[in-house]
XYZ file of N, CA, C and O in Angstrom:
772
model
N 110.980 114.280 125.038
C 111.633 113.046 124.612
C 111.134 112.680 123.222
O 109.964 112.815 122.908
N 112.045 112.222 122.404
C 111.688 111.745 121.076
C 112.295 110.362 120.875
O 113.497 110.174 121.027
N 111.445 109.413 120.564
C 111.905 108.055 120.274
C 111.998 107.873 118.773
O 111.244 108.479 118.018
N 112.919 107.031 118.339
C 113.056 106.779 116.914
C 113.995 105.626 116.629
O 114.468 104.936 117.537
N 114.281 105.462 115.346
C 115.106 104.348 114.876
C 116.500 104.807 114.467
O 116.689 105.908 113.954
N 117.450 103.923 114.683
C 118.813 104.040 114.156
C 118.954 102.954 113.108
O 118.515 101.820 113.308
N 119.566 103.293 111.972
C 119.792 102.321 110.911
C 121.231 102.445 110.419
O 121.647 103.499 109.939
N 121.978 101.358 110.539
C 123.361 101.312 110.058
C 123.360 100.706 108.657
O 123.361 99.486 108.486
N 123.360 101.581 107.692
C 123.307 101.147 106.293
C 124.569 100.391 105.890
O 124.522 99.541 105.000
N 125.679 100.642 106.559
C 126.931 99.969 106.218
C 126.904 98.499 106.621
O 127.713 97.713 106.141
N 125.984 98.123 107.500
C 125.866 96.736 107.950
C 124.751 95.967 107.242
O 124.740 94.748 107.240
N 123.768 96.689 106.683
C 122.578 96.051 106.118
C 122.928 95.219 104.887
O 123.554 95.703 103.944
N 122.492 93.964 104.892
C 122.738 93.045 103.782
C 121.544 92.952 102.837
O 121.578 92.219 101.861
N 120.464 93.655 103.145
C 119.277 93.615 102.288
C 118.509 92.310 102.370
O 117.759 91.966 101.464
N 118.623 91.596 103.474
C 118.005 90.270 103.592
C 116.493 90.327 103.801
O 115.799 89.348 103.609
N 115.978 91.464 104.254
C 114.550 91.701 104.469
C 113.939 90.935 105.641
O 112.731 90.802 105.747
N 114.763 90.424 106.531
C 114.239 89.731 107.707
C 113.459 90.706 108.591
O 112.421 90.351 109.151
N 113.914 91.943 108.699
C 113.182 92.949 109.493
C 111.798 93.190 108.907
O 110.809 93.333 109.643
N 111.716 93.206 107.602
C 110.449 93.402 106.887
C 109.482 92.253 107.168
O 108.307 92.462 107.465
N 109.994 91.038 107.113
C 109.174 89.846 107.347
C 108.732 89.769 108.807
O 107.576 89.465 109.101
N 109.637 90.090 109.725
C 109.298 90.055 111.156
C 108.190 91.057 111.461
O 107.269 90.762 112.231
N 108.243 92.221 110.837
C 107.227 93.244 111.047
C 105.867 92.779 110.522
O 104.854 92.896 111.208
N 105.847 92.247 109.308
C 104.582 91.748 108.746
C 104.006 90.629 109.608
O 102.805 90.567 109.838
N 104.878 89.761 110.096
C 104.431 88.649 110.932
C 103.851 89.168 112.249
O 102.783 88.735 112.675
N 104.546 90.095 112.905
C 104.056 90.642 114.169
C 102.708 91.327 113.996
O 101.842 91.249 114.848
N 102.498 91.978 112.852
C 101.238 92.677 112.605
C 100.186 91.752 111.986
O 99.087 92.196 111.682
N 100.542 90.464 111.800
C 99.642 89.458 111.254
C 99.070 89.880 109.894
O 97.875 89.740 109.632
N 99.950 90.388 109.037
C 99.552 90.803 107.689
C 99.800 89.651 106.733
O 100.923 89.415 106.292
N 98.751 88.917 106.436
C 98.860 87.712 105.630
C 98.899 87.988 104.130
O 99.442 87.215 103.371
N 98.273 89.075 103.718
C 98.176 89.331 102.274
C 99.451 89.983 101.740
O 100.356 90.330 102.478
N 99.476 90.176 100.453
C 100.649 90.749 99.799
C 100.647 92.263 99.843
O 101.510 92.897 99.268
N 99.692 92.863 100.528
C 99.530 94.305 100.540
C 100.550 95.064 101.350
O 101.706 95.182 100.975
N 100.143 95.610 102.496
C 100.993 96.536 103.225
C 102.280 95.905 103.750
O 102.298 94.752 104.169
N 103.328 96.716 103.733
C 104.628 96.329 104.275
C 105.094 97.491 105.147
O 105.721 98.426 104.661
N 104.757 97.485 106.430
C 105.083 98.626 107.296
C 106.578 98.939 107.402
O 106.960 100.092 107.487
N 107.435 97.943 107.436
C 108.887 98.180 107.358
C 109.326 97.655 106.010
O 109.136 96.483 105.698
N 109.904 98.538 105.225
C 110.274 98.197 103.859
C 111.785 98.258 103.672
O 112.431 99.190 104.136
N 112.303 97.262 102.991
C 113.709 97.262 102.624
C 113.767 97.450 101.114
O 113.085 96.752 100.365
N 114.550 98.409 100.683
C 114.727 98.673 99.256
C 116.219 98.603 98.945
O 117.067 98.924 99.785
N 116.519 98.181 97.730
C 117.906 98.064 97.285
C 118.139 99.025 96.129
O 117.274 99.185 95.262
N 119.315 99.648 96.127
C 119.630 100.662 95.135
C 120.994 100.416 94.522
O 121.931 100.026 95.215
N 121.083 100.702 93.243
C 122.337 100.606 92.507
C 122.785 102.024 92.194
O 121.978 102.880 91.819
N 124.085 102.258 92.344
C 124.665 103.562 92.083
C 125.897 103.378 91.223
O 126.680 102.456 91.438
N 126.076 104.261 90.238
C 127.279 104.248 89.416
C 127.112 103.506 88.103
O 126.030 103.008 87.783
N 128.200 103.454 87.384
C 128.239 102.735 86.104
C 129.463 101.833 86.089
O 130.445 102.085 86.788
N 129.383 100.813 85.286
C 130.479 99.857 85.173
C 131.751 100.592 84.762
O 131.719 101.431 83.882
N 132.839 100.346 85.389
C 133.176 99.300 86.354
C 133.035 99.733 87.815
O 133.405 98.989 88.709
N 132.532 100.937 88.054
C 132.417 101.421 89.424
C 130.949 101.480 89.835
O 130.313 102.526 89.795
N 130.417 100.320 90.221
C 129.020 100.189 90.609
C 128.945 99.810 92.086
O 129.753 99.014 92.558
N 127.986 100.392 92.783
C 127.785 100.063 94.196
C 126.332 99.684 94.415
O 125.439 100.109 93.689
N 126.112 98.923 95.460
C 124.775 98.517 95.858
C 124.607 98.897 97.325
O 125.510 98.703 98.128
N 123.453 99.481 97.667
C 123.152 99.724 99.072
C 121.673 99.487 99.326
O 120.863 99.474 98.411
N 121.353 99.268 100.572
C 119.989 98.937 100.977
C 119.521 99.939 102.033
O 120.326 100.482 102.779
N 118.224 100.145 102.092
C 117.646 100.951 103.167
C 116.518 100.147 103.814
O 115.805 99.409 103.144
N 116.393 100.314 105.106
C 115.307 99.705 105.870
C 114.573 100.856 106.543
O 115.144 101.547 107.388
N 113.330 101.077 106.141
C 112.579 102.226 106.641
C 111.186 101.795 107.071
O 110.494 101.073 106.350
N 110.786 102.226 108.233
C 109.417 102.068 108.719
C 108.841 103.453 108.900
O 109.183 104.357 108.148
N 108.038 103.652 109.893
C 107.584 104.998 110.226
C 108.739 105.703 110.921
O 109.405 105.123 111.777
N 108.980 106.954 110.551
C 110.074 107.717 111.143
C 109.639 108.498 112.375
O 110.429 109.236 112.936
N 108.385 108.371 112.779
C 107.863 109.004 113.982
C 108.353 110.455 114.075
O 108.983 110.868 115.044
N 108.032 111.182 113.018
C 108.528 112.538 112.804
C 108.097 113.517 113.889
O 107.037 113.372 114.490
N 108.925 114.523 114.099
C 108.565 115.601 115.014
C 107.395 116.416 114.470
O 106.581 116.925 115.229
N 107.329 116.535 113.152
C 106.284 117.315 112.492
C 105.609 116.431 111.436
O 105.756 116.661 110.238
N 104.879 115.389 111.861
C 104.371 114.380 110.923
C 103.282 114.911 109.980
O 102.232 115.367 110.426
N 103.554 114.848 108.698
C 102.569 115.306 107.707
C 101.359 114.382 107.663
O 100.263 114.820 107.318
N 101.516 113.135 108.048
C 100.378 112.205 108.067
C 99.346 112.636 109.109
O 98.140 112.511 108.895
N 99.824 113.137 110.240
C 98.924 113.611 111.293
C 98.186 114.860 110.812
O 96.970 114.980 110.975
N 98.934 115.784 110.212
C 98.311 117.009 109.687
C 97.301 116.687 108.591
O 96.290 117.370 108.448
N 97.552 115.636 107.821
C 96.679 115.296 106.700
C 95.457 114.480 107.059
O 94.561 114.298 106.241
N 95.386 113.957 108.276
C 94.268 113.097 108.682
C 93.080 113.950 109.129
O 93.191 114.689 110.102
N 91.932 113.830 108.447
C 90.786 114.677 108.791
C 90.011 114.240 110.041
O 89.202 115.010 110.554
N 90.268 113.039 110.549
C 89.463 112.538 111.678
C 90.223 112.450 112.999
O 89.625 112.142 114.026
N 91.535 112.641 112.957
C 92.340 112.465 114.162
C 92.746 111.027 114.401
O 93.280 110.705 115.461
N 92.487 110.161 113.414
C 92.884 108.755 113.549
C 94.398 108.618 113.623
O 94.920 107.758 114.320
N 95.097 109.469 112.897
C 96.557 109.489 112.946
C 96.934 110.565 113.954
O 96.514 111.721 113.820
N 97.672 110.170 114.986
C 98.006 111.131 116.033
C 99.395 110.848 116.589
O 99.958 109.774 116.397
N 99.925 111.844 117.264
C 101.250 111.735 117.859
C 101.113 111.613 119.365
O 100.481 112.450 119.997
N 101.690 110.563 119.926
C 101.691 110.375 121.371
C 102.615 111.425 121.976
O 103.810 111.463 121.679
N 102.051 112.278 122.794
C 102.818 113.400 123.344
C 103.952 112.946 124.259
O 104.995 113.591 124.327
N 103.784 111.860 124.973
C 104.805 111.411 125.918
C 106.036 110.843 125.227
O 107.166 111.058 125.680
N 105.847 110.116 124.130
C 106.963 109.428 123.473
C 107.312 109.993 122.100
O 108.385 109.702 121.576
N 106.397 110.738 121.494
C 106.621 111.240 120.144
C 106.297 110.229 119.058
O 106.430 110.518 117.875
N 105.867 109.043 119.438
C 105.535 108.005 118.462
C 104.237 108.383 117.743
O 103.284 108.842 118.356
N 104.220 108.177 116.431
C 103.021 108.439 115.635
C 102.199 107.158 115.604
O 102.682 106.094 115.198
N 100.957 107.263 116.049
C 100.078 106.099 116.183
C 98.817 106.278 115.339
O 98.522 107.381 114.868
N 98.080 105.186 115.172
C 96.855 105.196 114.377
C 95.734 104.553 115.186
O 95.900 103.456 115.719
N 94.585 105.237 115.243
C 93.406 104.728 115.937
C 92.435 104.194 114.882
O 91.760 104.965 114.201
N 92.369 102.875 114.751
C 91.513 102.244 113.739
C 90.051 102.652 113.880
O 89.341 102.756 112.888
N 89.597 102.890 115.104
C 88.179 103.205 115.315
C 87.793 104.568 114.749
O 86.616 104.822 114.500
N 88.757 105.442 114.525
C 88.476 106.765 113.966
C 88.752 106.858 112.465
O 88.382 107.835 111.825
N 89.391 105.840 111.910
C 89.806 105.872 110.504
C 88.621 105.654 109.570
O 87.818 104.740 109.766
N 88.511 106.511 108.558
C 87.450 106.367 107.558
C 87.996 105.807 106.238
O 87.275 105.707 105.256
N 89.285 105.471 106.220
C 89.891 104.868 105.027
C 90.083 105.824 103.866
O 90.163 105.394 102.724
N 90.176 107.120 104.148
C 90.293 108.112 103.064
C 91.682 108.147 102.443
O 91.863 108.671 101.347
N 92.679 107.637 103.117
C 94.061 107.551 102.665
C 94.774 108.898 102.581
O 95.815 109.017 101.936
N 94.231 109.906 103.224
C 94.883 111.221 103.232
C 96.265 111.143 103.875
O 97.204 111.811 103.436
N 96.397 110.331 104.906
C 97.694 110.178 105.574
C 98.722 109.569 104.624
O 99.897 109.957 104.633
N 98.281 108.645 103.789
C 99.177 108.025 102.813
C 99.700 109.056 101.819
O 100.878 109.071 101.481
N 98.808 109.894 101.350
C 99.196 110.912 100.370
C 100.108 111.959 100.992
O 100.961 112.530 100.318
N 99.951 112.217 102.282
C 100.731 113.256 102.940
C 102.137 112.808 103.329
O 103.063 113.607 103.332
N 102.311 111.548 103.667
C 103.595 111.061 104.177
C 104.626 110.925 103.052
O 104.417 110.162 102.113
N 105.756 111.625 103.152
C 106.780 111.515 102.107
C 107.574 110.209 102.171
O 108.361 109.923 101.271
N 107.369 109.414 103.211
C 108.136 108.180 103.391
C 107.335 106.912 103.086
O 107.863 105.812 103.183
N 106.058 107.041 102.772
C 105.239 105.868 102.470
C 104.932 105.002 103.676
O 104.633 103.816 103.529
N 104.977 105.579 104.876
C 104.777 104.777 106.093
C 103.340 104.281 106.256
O 103.133 103.082 106.434
N 102.320 105.152 106.199
C 100.953 104.621 106.298
C 100.589 103.900 104.987
O 100.852 104.404 103.903
N 100.036 102.715 105.123
C 99.649 101.939 103.946
C 98.245 101.385 104.157
O 97.837 101.141 105.283
N 97.531 101.186 103.065
C 96.153 100.734 103.139
C 96.088 99.221 102.994
O 96.669 98.645 102.072
N 95.366 98.579 103.908
C 95.156 97.135 103.849
C 93.774 96.895 103.255
O 92.756 97.185 103.893
N 93.729 96.372 102.043
C 92.455 96.131 101.354
C 91.569 95.137 102.098
O 90.351 95.235 102.047
N 92.180 94.170 102.780
C 91.392 93.155 103.487
C 90.621 93.727 104.664
O 89.495 93.329 104.937
N 91.231 94.660 105.378
C 90.573 95.235 106.559
C 90.007 96.626 106.287
O 89.300 97.172 107.132
N 90.342 97.192 105.138
C 89.952 98.566 104.780
C 90.431 99.552 105.839
O 89.724 100.486 106.208
N 91.639 99.326 106.351
C 92.239 100.164 107.380
C 93.664 100.548 106.992
O 94.317 99.842 106.229
N 94.107 101.621 107.586
C 95.501 102.016 107.451
C 96.339 101.159 108.393
O 95.944 100.872 109.518
N 97.501 100.749 107.920
C 98.459 99.978 108.698
C 99.764 100.754 108.695
O 100.166 101.268 107.656
N 100.399 100.850 109.850
C 101.700 101.509 109.903
C 102.482 101.028 111.122
O 101.915 100.479 112.064
N 103.753 101.264 111.086
C 104.647 100.941 112.199
C 104.237 101.737 113.427
O 104.067 102.956 113.362
N 104.086 101.054 114.545
C 103.840 101.726 115.825
C 105.028 101.508 116.761
O 104.919 101.656 117.971
N 106.169 101.150 116.175
C 107.407 100.836 116.897
C 107.184 99.713 117.908
O 107.836 99.664 118.941
N 106.248 98.814 117.584
C 105.911 97.682 118.452
C 105.619 98.161 119.870
O 106.184 97.685 120.857
N 104.702 99.100 119.943
C 104.354 99.761 121.207
C 104.081 98.763 122.337
O 104.602 98.912 123.445
N 103.276 97.756 122.089
C 102.942 96.780 123.138
C 104.183 96.023 123.613
O 104.349 95.781 124.811
N 105.051 95.654 122.692
C 106.281 94.954 123.079
C 107.192 95.867 123.887
O 107.771 95.452 124.894
N 107.328 97.115 123.431
C 108.182 98.058 124.158
C 107.661 98.314 125.569
O 108.435 98.409 126.516
N 106.334 98.394 125.714
C 105.746 98.593 127.042
C 106.012 97.393 127.954
O 105.999 97.520 129.172
N 106.273 96.232 127.357
C 106.616 95.024 128.125
C 108.133 94.873 128.290
O 108.607 93.828 128.733
N 108.887 95.920 127.898
C 110.329 95.907 128.093
C 111.128 95.275 126.971
O 112.314 94.992 127.149
N 110.499 95.037 125.827
C 111.192 94.413 124.703
C 111.475 95.435 123.601
O 110.978 96.553 123.631
N 112.246 95.014 122.624
C 112.554 95.827 121.451
C 111.489 95.651 120.379
O 110.793 94.627 120.357
N 111.415 96.579 119.437
C 110.611 96.316 118.242
C 111.139 95.056 117.543
O 112.348 94.790 117.578
N 110.247 94.280 116.923
C 110.664 93.010 116.326
C 111.701 93.195 115.222
O 112.570 92.341 115.054
N 111.645 94.294 114.492
C 112.621 94.511 113.423
C 114.034 94.603 113.993
O 114.990 94.102 113.389
N 114.173 95.229 115.150
C 115.485 95.373 115.788
C 116.033 94.004 116.176
O 117.181 93.675 115.866
N 115.233 93.201 116.837
C 115.714 91.885 117.284
C 115.889 90.902 116.133
O 116.710 89.995 116.211
N 115.130 91.070 115.050
C 115.229 90.144 113.919
C 116.464 90.385 113.070
O 116.933 89.469 112.394
N 117.004 91.581 113.094
C 118.123 91.922 112.211
C 119.380 91.140 112.587
O 119.962 91.341 113.644
N 119.788 90.263 111.696
C 120.964 89.421 111.936
C 122.260 90.218 111.921
O 123.239 89.845 112.541
N 122.256 91.322 111.189
C 123.455 92.149 111.052
C 123.537 93.232 112.134
O 124.474 94.003 112.163
N 122.517 93.305 112.993
C 122.431 94.314 114.048
C 122.559 95.726 113.455
O 123.256 96.589 113.980
N 121.830 95.926 112.352
C 121.837 97.218 111.665
C 120.747 98.150 112.168
O 120.708 99.312 111.767
N 119.841 97.670 113.016
C 118.739 98.483 113.522
C 118.800 98.591 115.043
O 119.203 97.644 115.725
N 118.363 99.743 115.523
C 118.198 99.936 116.960
C 117.058 100.934 117.140
O 116.691 101.645 116.201
N 116.514 100.973 118.339
C 115.408 101.873 118.634
C 115.609 102.446 120.023
O 116.089 101.758 120.922
N 115.263 103.705 120.171
C 115.362 104.306 121.490
C 115.218 105.804 121.433
O 114.764 106.368 120.434
N 115.631 106.451 122.510
C 115.583 107.900 122.577
C 116.656 108.442 121.621
O 117.802 108.004 121.646
N 116.272 109.374 120.776
C 117.140 109.841 119.690
C 118.479 110.376 120.203
O 119.528 110.054 119.645
N 118.472 111.172 121.242
C 119.733 111.710 121.761
C 120.639 110.603 122.286
O 121.861 110.659 122.111
N 120.051 109.584 122.903
C 120.848 108.447 123.388
C 121.418 107.642 122.227
O 122.566 107.189 122.280
N 120.609 107.453 121.168
C 121.107 106.735 119.987
C 122.245 107.512 119.328
O 123.254 106.928 118.922
N 122.109 108.826 119.234
C 123.157 109.661 118.643
C 124.444 109.554 119.475
O 125.534 109.424 118.927
N 124.300 109.561 120.792
C 125.455 109.440 121.678
C 126.099 108.057 121.540
O 127.322 107.929 121.525
N 125.286 107.037 121.422
C 125.773 105.657 121.338
C 126.478 105.361 120.011
O 127.491 104.658 119.982
N 125.929 105.902 118.895
C 126.431 105.509 117.578
C 127.290 106.552 116.876
O 127.818 106.282 115.800
N 127.444 107.732 117.429
C 128.390 108.684 116.858
C 127.764 109.915 116.232
O 126.553 110.012 116.050
N 128.646 110.836 115.896
C 128.218 112.136 115.387
C 128.109 112.187 113.870
O 127.704 113.208 113.320
N 128.468 111.120 113.194
C 128.429 111.127 111.729
C 127.088 110.641 111.169
O 126.974 110.325 109.992
N 126.053 110.625 111.988
C 124.745 110.129 111.579
C 123.959 111.223 110.870
O 124.088 112.398 111.186
N 123.112 110.812 109.923
C 122.271 111.752 109.175
C 120.814 111.308 109.283
O 120.524 110.170 109.640
N 119.914 112.218 108.964
C 118.494 111.887 108.974
C 117.916 111.838 107.569
O 116.723 111.612 107.396
N 118.755 112.063 106.587
C 118.280 111.965 105.210
C 119.400 111.507 104.297
O 120.574 111.772 104.545
N 119.018 110.769 103.302
C 119.865 110.398 102.179
C 118.963 110.501 100.955
O 117.733 110.482 101.084
N 119.512 110.647 99.762
C 118.655 110.836 98.590
C 117.548 109.797 98.422
O 116.419 110.154 98.069
N 117.807 108.536 98.740
C 116.793 107.493 98.549
C 115.682 107.553 99.588
O 114.595 107.022 99.362
N 115.917 108.204 100.727
C 114.910 108.290 101.780
C 114.130 109.592 101.697
O 112.933 109.623 101.922
N 114.794 110.679 101.394
C 114.082 111.942 101.227
C 114.570 113.051 102.117
O 115.476 112.887 102.935
N 113.944 114.203 101.946
C 114.316 115.449 102.588
C 113.800 115.503 104.028
O 112.593 115.508 104.268
N 114.706 115.561 104.978
C 114.336 115.568 106.392
C 113.713 116.878 106.837
O 113.039 116.925 107.862
N 113.904 117.946 106.079
C 113.373 119.241 106.499
C 111.847 119.298 106.429
O 111.225 120.143 107.053
N 111.240 118.393 105.696
C 109.780 118.390 105.525
C 109.076 118.005 106.827
O 108.122 118.647 107.239
N 109.561 116.956 107.489
C 108.857 116.422 108.659
C 109.720 116.264 109.910
O 109.200 115.890 110.949
N 111.016 116.483 109.817
C 111.950 116.263 110.927
C 111.821 114.840 111.470
O 111.375 114.614 112.604
N 112.218 113.837 110.676
C 112.072 112.444 111.100
C 112.983 112.086 112.266
O 114.091 112.606 112.379
N 112.509 111.212 113.129
C 113.323 110.667 114.208
C 113.966 109.383 113.699
O 113.615 108.279 114.099
N 114.892 109.588 112.800
C 115.612 108.517 112.130
C 117.072 108.932 112.050
O 117.380 110.035 111.586
N 117.958 108.075 112.509
C 119.387 108.319 112.421
C 119.993 107.239 111.539
O 119.802 106.043 111.790
N 120.702 107.651 110.517
C 121.279 106.722 109.551
C 122.793 106.844 109.551
O 123.335 107.942 109.421
N 123.463 105.718 109.693
C 124.898 105.664 109.413
C 124.970 105.273 107.942
O 124.828 104.103 107.584
N 125.126 106.276 107.102
C 125.002 106.086 105.661
C 126.252 105.479 105.038
O 127.372 105.793 105.444
N 126.024 104.628 104.059
C 127.140 104.101 103.275
C 127.610 105.197 102.321
O 126.881 106.150 102.025
N 128.812 105.081 101.830
C 129.366 106.081 100.915
C 128.502 106.198 99.664
O 128.219 107.288 99.184
N 128.023 105.093 99.147
C 127.223 105.098 97.914
C 125.864 105.772 98.104
O 125.283 106.291 97.158
N 125.359 105.799 99.338
C 124.027 106.339 99.596
C 123.940 107.849 99.421
O 122.855 108.400 99.324
N 125.079 108.525 99.357
C 125.063 109.977 99.198
C 124.794 110.406 97.757
O 124.484 111.562 97.501
N 124.869 109.490 96.826
C 124.632 109.815 95.416
C 123.141 109.942 95.125
O 122.342 109.100 95.536
N 122.776 110.977 94.402
C 121.373 111.110 94.001
C 121.122 110.468 92.644
O 120.022 110.516 92.113
N 122.133 109.822 92.102
C 121.993 109.100 90.833
C 121.808 107.617 91.102
O 122.509 106.763 90.588
N 120.803 107.300 91.921
C 120.544 105.903 92.293
C 119.373 105.356 91.484
O 118.530 106.095 91.009
N 119.365 104.053 91.352
C 118.267 103.352 90.681
C 117.820 102.232 91.600
O 118.631 101.418 92.045
N 116.520 102.196 91.917
C 116.018 101.115 92.754
C 115.991 99.838 91.932
O 115.581 99.832 90.768
N 116.434 98.760 92.535
C 116.451 97.471 91.854
C 115.693 96.448 92.688
O 115.555 96.608 93.896
N 115.215 95.404 92.040
C 114.526 94.327 92.728
C 115.430 93.113 92.741
O 115.895 92.662 91.687
N 115.712 92.631 93.928
C 116.603 91.465 94.065
C 115.784 90.196 94.199
O 114.713 90.173 94.706
């Protein structure tokens, strides 16, 4: 079984509520780590310009480079669910996982001197709830579950990579994206709204 996220880019308004809900759930008060990140991109030139947004947390990859890069075993993959987790008690703060991850999922919290990353709200899910990012999304652009079930539920036109997110062949992310037409362009520019 592999658990992961579904993201409907055609619905995302770039409001960043999922990002804020994640930081709040993880009690991250400082301006540092952002485990779920929303980025906005501009594609094209006037008069044919498009804007699209991506919402990305940990992709809980089948072949996570962060796990391979961790020298202490602090970053590990739960064999039962496929979720990539972090054990704070084993972390030495070397940031090797950060350097290894092509998606920027593990981030360093200067206040705690620990790595912070999405755990897909493991405790909430064990209590029968959704990850907070899923429930916070007003546009219902996010979902979480077993990858094959998400693919069956949302259709066959889903992809696991777009130019702004990166090459899926590196880690085999458990991420399904209903991509917007503009997201297929590799001539994108990240913008700050």
